[in-house]
Amino acid sequence: MSFDQLLGQPVAVRILTLALQRGHVHHAYRFEGPAGVGKERAAFALAQALVCSEPTSERLACGSCSACRRAVTLSPDEPCVPGHPDVILVARGLYSKTLGKSESNGISVQQIREVVLNRAGYSPHEGRALVFIIRDAHELTLQAANALLKTLEEPPPATHFILLTDSPGRMLDTIRSRTLALRFGPLPDAVVARILEANGVDAGVARFAGGSAARALELSDVELSERRAEFVENIKRALQAPDLGSAISGLDLRNKDRRELRQELAFLGHSLAERARVVVSKDPASAEKAARRYAAVSESMEALEQNASPALTVESLIATLRRG
Ligand SMILES: [Zn+2]
């Protein structure tokens, strides 16, 4: 998993490559950006370059030595961690069995003590560097974050931290101020489509994924599609209800989850766009209607991104769709 394979993030790749080439890799990065745009892949590519035993003349990973391969290969058995002893993955629940904790509140202080602090005091096992990758770092509990501060600020030599987050606003200021931010933007649709194709999946859902490869793969997931089909059916029923009040009361929106709704709306948008495409030649009027509805769904998705409440988003979408 070299930087060449990291699609759609040219700025981040350039910054990290230059840091490696100049030998100025920061000791604590914070990779910020939406889920599924390559932050974790970039973190592993950086870790690989740092632990590679036969780096290129530009200090980049060779990609083929044993260290390179083990740095980016996760164990198939729990805990699913890299095979390289100097690339250490930290994530909520990852070590539940060994810690004897479910970590339902977040990455625990026990995990930080046992997996990070106990290890950070020693030199790398195999030589070049010790790299900690913290997945969803906004999930560090307050105690865990505080326990990490000192080491994050002044890690031992050749020790690097890479914190990954799609919610930097949920991190403590003290953690943010001790890490160097690197932003990862949404991926262009064409890149998402290429990733879907590489996974043997219909690339048509790419444009409903908001620039996230993970979301696109979720959208094409057959198991999840049943629940989304049910959502589409519920919306159809709401459009046929005699009045807006009964249309909305028929939907259970009280505990609607934002993330789930985003996926359901994306699925609804996808099915409307498909409908518009299929009927466009034989029934232009209904194709036009489907296209209008598709635009309304896209607006709802945007409203949701701007933090509109899930329940209100659905209610106002239904009101718009009922008008035609
Ligand atoms: Zn190598």
Tab-separated table of N, CA and C and ligand atoms in Angstrom, residues 52-54 61-65 68, ligand 1:
chain	number	residue	atom	x	y	z
A	52	CYS	N	10.233	0.488	6.669
A	52	CYS	CA	10.817	-0.293	5.563
A	52	CYS	C	12.308	-0.533	5.825
A	53	SER	N	12.756	-1.783	5.596
A	53	SER	CA	14.171	-2.061	5.882
A	53	SER	C	15.065	-1.777	4.678
A	54	GLU	N	14.465	-1.574	3.511
A	54	GLU	CA	15.278	-1.231	2.334
A	54	GLU	C	14.664	-0.044	1.603
A	61	ALA	N	9.064	3.892	0.907
A	61	ALA	CA	9.015	2.448	1.133
A	61	ALA	C	9.352	1.688	-0.145
A	62	CYS	N	10.083	0.568	0.001
A	62	CYS	CA	10.378	-0.248	-1.178
A	62	CYS	C	9.122	-1.009	-1.593
A	63	GLY	N	8.257	-1.282	-0.613
A	63	GLY	CA	6.981	-1.943	-0.921
A	63	GLY	C	7.075	-3.458	-0.986
A	64	SER	N	8.311	-4.007	-0.980
A	64	SER	CA	8.377	-5.455	-1.146
A	64	SER	C	9.149	-6.182	-0.043
A	65	CYS	N	9.866	-5.445	0.814
A	65	CYS	CA	10.606	-6.150	1.871
A	65	CYS	C	9.614	-6.709	2.898
A	68	CYS	N	7.907	-4.014	4.999
A	68	CYS	CA	6.854	-3.325	4.242
A	68	CYS	C	5.574	-4.138	4.224
B	1	ZN	ZN	10.381	-2.124	2.297
